[in-house]
Amino acid sequence: AQSVTQLDSHVSVSEGTPVLLRCNYSSSYSPSLFWYVQHPNKGLQLLLKYTSAATLVKGINGFEAEFKKSETSFHLTKPSAHMSDAAEYFCVVSDSKYGTASKLTFGTGTRLQVTL
Amino acid sequence: SAVISQKPSRDICQRGTSLTIQCQVDSQVTMMFWYRQQPGQSLTLIATANQGSEATYESGFVIDKFPISRPNLTFSTLTVSNMSPEDSSIYLCSATGTFNTGELFFGEGSRLTVL
């Protein structure tokens, strides 16, 4: 069985300051892990993915995440927040052990608020 | 990548009726899925849509309530049957790309309100 835990339901940062969204996972296999973003009334967009290659993964819009097996974590970071980053962020684990997409298990989401 | 179109984008329905949501992908894909996102909640997988055969449902979801079809590699439908207000949710279709490289692509969802 697989699961993800997003440790914060809501994070608020000031524009220009760093962003940290925390995620811990549980998986029977070497997992594939993803971060998706959902802007209000929009579909989900893939930010980045980890599929057993480099442990530091760079995504779109300046986001990156580091896979730490010893800590079972996959935290999402960005050096400097922008107002347009305000959205809901989902940490996601795939049950596929072959690095191909299969059904995904979503975390409960973290709402990122960016203030002036 | 894959571009996924869903319709309707939103609808308001009466209790006891049924609604069919259509999902069209712009390329042939290996896997398609249907998710539900209840208000203020995360996404929950309803089922895997299998081409030419019965869908594979997750625990808590049954074919009589959520019949799914997938007649080919680019199209699927989800029907929400005998709706109640508790079915008010966003229903999202997702799919792999033409080459299954690990991520899923999502449509913008169908926002359903049941009165």
Tab-separated table of C-alpha atoms in Angstrom:
chain	number	residue	atom	x	y	z
A	1	ALA	CA	0.000	0.000	0.000
A	2	GLN	CA	1.118	3.519	-0.653
A	3	SER	CA	0.294	6.827	0.964
A	4	VAL	CA	1.438	10.411	1.207
A	5	THR	CA	1.164	12.837	4.093
A	6	GLN	CA	1.299	16.548	3.499
A	7	LEU	CA	2.262	17.998	6.818
A	8	ASP	CA	0.729	21.438	6.361
A	9	SER	CA	-2.761	22.142	5.115
A	10	HIS	CA	-1.994	25.838	4.704
A	11	VAL	CA	1.253	27.758	4.232
A	12	SER	CA	1.524	31.536	4.039
A	13	VAL	CA	4.653	33.333	2.829
A	14	SER	CA	5.549	36.826	1.775
A	15	GLU	CA	6.385	37.508	-1.832
A	16	GLY	CA	10.117	37.091	-2.427
A	17	THR	CA	10.667	34.722	0.512
A	18	PRO	CA	11.383	30.983	0.257
A	19	VAL	CA	8.659	28.379	-0.026
A	20	LEU	CA	8.744	24.979	1.687
A	21	LEU	CA	5.867	22.521	1.284
A	22	ARG	CA	6.425	19.290	3.163
A	23	CYS	CA	5.538	15.763	2.047
A	24	ASN	CA	6.270	12.338	3.491
A	25	TYR	CA	5.463	9.132	1.663
A	26	SER	CA	5.022	5.441	2.261
A	27	SER	CA	5.422	2.886	-0.505
A	28	SER	CA	6.155	-0.798	-0.887
A	29	TYR	CA	8.377	-0.185	-3.878
A	30	SER	CA	10.860	2.420	-4.944
A	31	PRO	CA	8.224	5.026	-5.570
A	32	SER	CA	7.500	7.486	-8.299
A	33	LEU	CA	6.635	10.814	-6.706
A	34	PHE	CA	5.069	13.923	-8.144
A	35	TRP	CA	4.023	17.409	-7.213
A	36	TYR	CA	0.952	18.823	-8.940
A	37	VAL	CA	-0.428	22.342	-8.683
A	38	GLN	CA	-4.064	23.359	-8.986
A	39	HIS	CA	-4.939	26.999	-9.472
A	40	PRO	CA	-8.490	28.073	-8.627
A	41	ASN	CA	-11.035	26.650	-11.061
A	42	LYS	CA	-8.279	25.102	-13.132
A	43	GLY	CA	-7.128	21.560	-13.832
A	44	LEU	CA	-4.064	19.963	-12.330
A	45	GLN	CA	-0.644	20.743	-13.733
A	46	LEU	CA	2.481	18.671	-13.163
A	47	LEU	CA	5.220	20.660	-11.436
A	48	LEU	CA	7.858	17.956	-11.274
A	49	LYS	CA	8.385	14.220	-10.922
A	50	TYR	CA	10.843	11.808	-9.373
A	51	THR	CA	11.209	8.389	-10.989
A	52	SER	CA	14.463	6.965	-9.504
A	53	ALA	CA	16.904	9.158	-11.402
A	54	ALA	CA	18.520	12.206	-9.781
A	55	THR	CA	17.310	12.782	-6.235
A	56	LEU	CA	17.113	16.547	-6.727
A	57	VAL	CA	14.402	17.226	-9.231
A	58	LYS	CA	13.874	20.572	-10.917
A	59	GLY	CA	10.440	21.503	-12.160
A	60	ILE	CA	8.637	24.355	-13.772
A	61	ASN	CA	8.358	27.905	-12.437
A	62	GLY	CA	11.499	27.601	-10.311
A	63	PHE	CA	10.243	24.801	-8.077
A	64	GLU	CA	12.367	21.857	-7.069
A	65	ALA	CA	12.079	18.862	-4.766
A	66	GLU	CA	14.554	16.498	-3.162
A	67	PHE	CA	13.880	12.806	-2.723
A	68	LYS	CA	15.294	11.612	0.607
A	69	LYS	CA	14.844	7.883	1.028
A	70	SER	CA	16.214	7.820	4.577
A	71	GLU	CA	13.598	10.358	5.647
A	72	THR	CA	10.848	9.126	3.242
A	73	SER	CA	10.380	12.737	2.253
A	74	PHE	CA	9.835	14.672	-0.957
A	75	HIS	CA	9.574	18.318	0.083
A	76	LEU	CA	8.860	21.027	-2.481
A	77	THR	CA	10.852	24.244	-2.399
A	78	LYS	CA	11.237	27.504	-4.250
A	79	PRO	CA	13.818	30.168	-3.400
A	80	SER	CA	11.534	33.146	-3.929
A	81	ALA	CA	7.742	33.130	-3.931
A	82	HIS	CA	5.701	35.012	-6.488
A	83	MET	CA	2.109	36.083	-6.198
A	84	SER	CA	1.221	33.760	-9.067
A	85	ASP	CA	2.361	30.775	-6.978
A	86	ALA	CA	-0.738	31.028	-4.809
A	87	ALA	CA	-2.568	27.743	-5.403
A	88	GLU	CA	-3.232	24.279	-4.007
A	89	TYR	CA	-0.302	21.875	-4.172
A	90	PHE	CA	-0.629	18.099	-4.098
A	91	CYS	CA	2.086	15.589	-3.336
A	92	VAL	CA	1.370	12.354	-5.176
A	93	VAL	CA	2.772	8.817	-5.178
A	94	SER	CA	2.418	6.219	-7.915
A	95	ASP	CA	2.043	2.535	-7.200
A	96	SER	CA	4.075	1.556	-10.235
A	97	LYS	CA	7.487	0.100	-9.504
A	98	TYR	CA	8.572	0.403	-13.092
A	99	GLY	CA	8.553	4.167	-13.359
A	100	THR	CA	5.511	4.173	-15.587
A	101	ALA	CA	2.296	5.846	-14.662
A	102	SER	CA	-0.305	3.895	-12.855
A	103	LYS	CA	-2.973	4.932	-10.440
A	104	LEU	CA	-1.932	7.807	-8.253
A	105	THR	CA	-2.541	8.416	-4.567
A	106	PHE	CA	-2.936	12.074	-3.703
A	107	GLY	CA	-2.051	13.838	-0.498
A	108	THR	CA	-4.617	16.063	1.150
A	109	GLY	CA	-3.111	19.188	-0.384
A	110	THR	CA	-1.380	22.318	0.880
A	111	ARG	CA	-2.853	25.682	0.126
A	112	LEU	CA	-0.091	28.212	-0.501
A	113	GLN	CA	-0.916	31.835	0.191
A	114	VAL	CA	1.485	34.548	-0.964
A	115	THR	CA	1.195	37.973	0.572
A	116	LEU	CA	2.711	41.297	-0.382
B	1	SER	CA	2.147	14.973	-23.370
B	2	ALA	CA	-1.606	14.687	-23.745
B	3	VAL	CA	-4.330	17.292	-23.962
B	4	ILE	CA	-7.525	16.202	-22.283
B	5	SER	CA	-10.914	17.747	-22.958
B	6	GLN	CA	-13.899	17.130	-20.741
B	7	LYS	CA	-17.500	18.062	-21.180
B	8	PRO	CA	-19.601	19.349	-19.698
B	9	SER	CA	-17.307	21.676	-17.775
B	10	ARG	CA	-20.089	22.218	-15.264
B	11	ASP	CA	-23.700	21.301	-14.769
B	12	ILE	CA	-26.504	21.631	-12.272
B	13	CYS	CA	-28.666	18.538	-11.942
B	14	GLN	CA	-31.728	17.419	-10.095
B	15	ARG	CA	-31.707	14.692	-7.493
B	16	GLY	CA	-32.399	11.254	-8.938
B	17	THR	CA	-31.195	12.000	-12.450
B	18	SER	CA	-28.035	10.761	-14.177
B	19	LEU	CA	-25.303	12.644	-16.005
B	20	THR	CA	-22.647	11.391	-18.404
B	21	ILE	CA	-19.272	13.117	-18.569
B	22	GLN	CA	-17.156	12.716	-21.668
B	23	CYS	CA	-13.371	12.690	-21.830
B	24	GLN	CA	-11.446	13.036	-25.076
B	25	VAL	CA	-7.654	12.771	-25.346
B	26	ASP	CA	-5.773	14.209	-28.306
B	27	SER	CA	-3.614	11.104	-28.745
B	28	GLN	CA	-3.759	7.396	-28.113
B	29	VAL	CA	-2.908	6.700	-24.494
B	30	THR	CA	-2.260	3.558	-22.542
B	31	MET	CA	-4.173	4.304	-19.365
B	32	MET	CA	-7.146	6.471	-18.415
B	33	PHE	CA	-8.547	7.148	-14.957
B	34	TRP	CA	-11.458	8.943	-13.340
B	35	TYR	CA	-11.027	10.912	-10.123
B	36	ARG	CA	-13.453	12.730	-7.835
B	37	GLN	CA	-12.609	15.885	-5.939
B	38	GLN	CA	-15.229	16.761	-3.350
B	39	PRO	CA	-15.481	20.386	-2.214
B	40	GLY	CA	-12.325	21.436	-0.383
B	41	GLN	CA	-10.905	17.919	-0.571
B	42	SER	CA	-8.142	16.075	-2.345
B	43	LEU	CA	-8.575	13.755	-5.299
B	44	THR	CA	-9.876	10.232	-4.897
B	45	LEU	CA	-9.529	7.624	-7.601
B	46	ILE	CA	-12.879	6.236	-8.742
B	47	ALA	CA	-11.723	3.713	-11.311
B	48	THR	CA	-9.337	2.787	-14.080
B	49	ALA	CA	-11.058	2.868	-17.472
B	50	ASN	CA	-10.038	-0.211	-19.430
B	51	GLN	CA	-10.331	-0.251	-23.184
B	52	GLY	CA	-12.973	-2.660	-24.367
B	53	SER	CA	-13.654	-4.190	-20.973
B	54	GLU	CA	-15.174	-3.364	-17.617
B	55	ALA	CA	-13.526	-0.652	-15.569
B	56	THR	CA	-11.570	-1.493	-12.433
B	57	TYR	CA	-13.202	0.220	-9.458
B	58	GLU	CA	-11.596	1.333	-6.226
B	59	SER	CA	-12.975	0.491	-2.853
B	60	GLY	CA	-16.159	2.423	-2.175
B	61	PHE	CA	-17.105	2.880	-5.812
B	62	VAL	CA	-19.386	0.532	-7.754
B	63	ILE	CA	-20.313	0.090	-11.377
B	64	ASP	CA	-24.039	0.616	-10.807
B	65	LYS	CA	-23.405	4.089	-9.446
B	66	PHE	CA	-20.493	5.080	-11.714
B	67	PRO	CA	-20.674	3.162	-14.994
B	68	ILE	CA	-17.636	3.830	-17.177
B	69	SER	CA	-16.991	3.127	-20.821
B	70	ARG	CA	-13.808	3.246	-22.849
B	71	PRO	CA	-14.506	2.147	-26.405
B	72	ASN	CA	-11.080	3.137	-27.768
B	73	LEU	CA	-7.685	4.526	-26.785
B	74	THR	CA	-8.712	8.184	-26.835
B	75	PHE	CA	-12.207	8.368	-25.341
B	76	SER	CA	-13.976	7.515	-22.105
B	77	THR	CA	-17.212	8.359	-20.357
B	78	LEU	CA	-18.225	8.416	-16.703
B	79	THR	CA	-21.893	8.370	-15.724
B	80	VAL	CA	-23.014	9.484	-12.290
B	81	SER	CA	-26.281	7.634	-11.724
B	82	ASN	CA	-29.256	8.415	-9.520
B	83	MET	CA	-27.558	11.526	-8.214
B	84	SER	CA	-27.888	12.946	-4.721
B	85	PRO	CA	-26.458	16.165	-3.280
B	86	GLU	CA	-23.544	14.124	-1.912
B	87	ASP	CA	-22.419	13.558	-5.516
B	88	SER	CA	-21.711	17.276	-5.928
B	89	SER	CA	-18.029	17.262	-6.819
B	90	ILE	CA	-15.515	17.900	-9.517
B	91	TYR	CA	-14.942	14.839	-11.651
B	92	LEU	CA	-11.591	14.676	-13.395
B	93	CYS	CA	-10.413	12.529	-16.241
B	94	SER	CA	-6.726	11.720	-16.433
B	95	ALA	CA	-4.478	9.819	-18.805
B	96	THR	CA	-0.916	8.884	-19.497
B	97	GLY	CA	0.810	10.321	-22.514
B	98	THR	CA	1.259	8.312	-25.684
B	99	PHE	CA	4.418	6.922	-24.132
B	100	ASN	CA	3.933	6.110	-20.503
B	101	THR	CA	6.742	8.144	-18.979
B	102	GLY	CA	5.439	8.265	-15.448
B	103	GLU	CA	3.115	11.242	-15.125
B	104	LEU	CA	-0.580	11.658	-15.645
B	105	PHE	CA	-2.252	14.504	-17.474
B	106	PHE	CA	-5.554	15.905	-16.308
B	107	GLY	CA	-8.538	17.545	-17.849
B	108	GLU	CA	-9.919	20.702	-16.268
B	109	GLY	CA	-12.688	18.728	-14.659
B	110	SER	CA	-16.459	18.667	-14.700
B	111	ARG	CA	-18.025	20.550	-11.814
B	112	LEU	CA	-21.292	18.894	-10.876
B	113	THR	CA	-23.856	20.396	-8.524
B	114	VAL	CA	-26.825	18.287	-7.473
B	115	LEU	CA	-29.838	20.061	-6.018
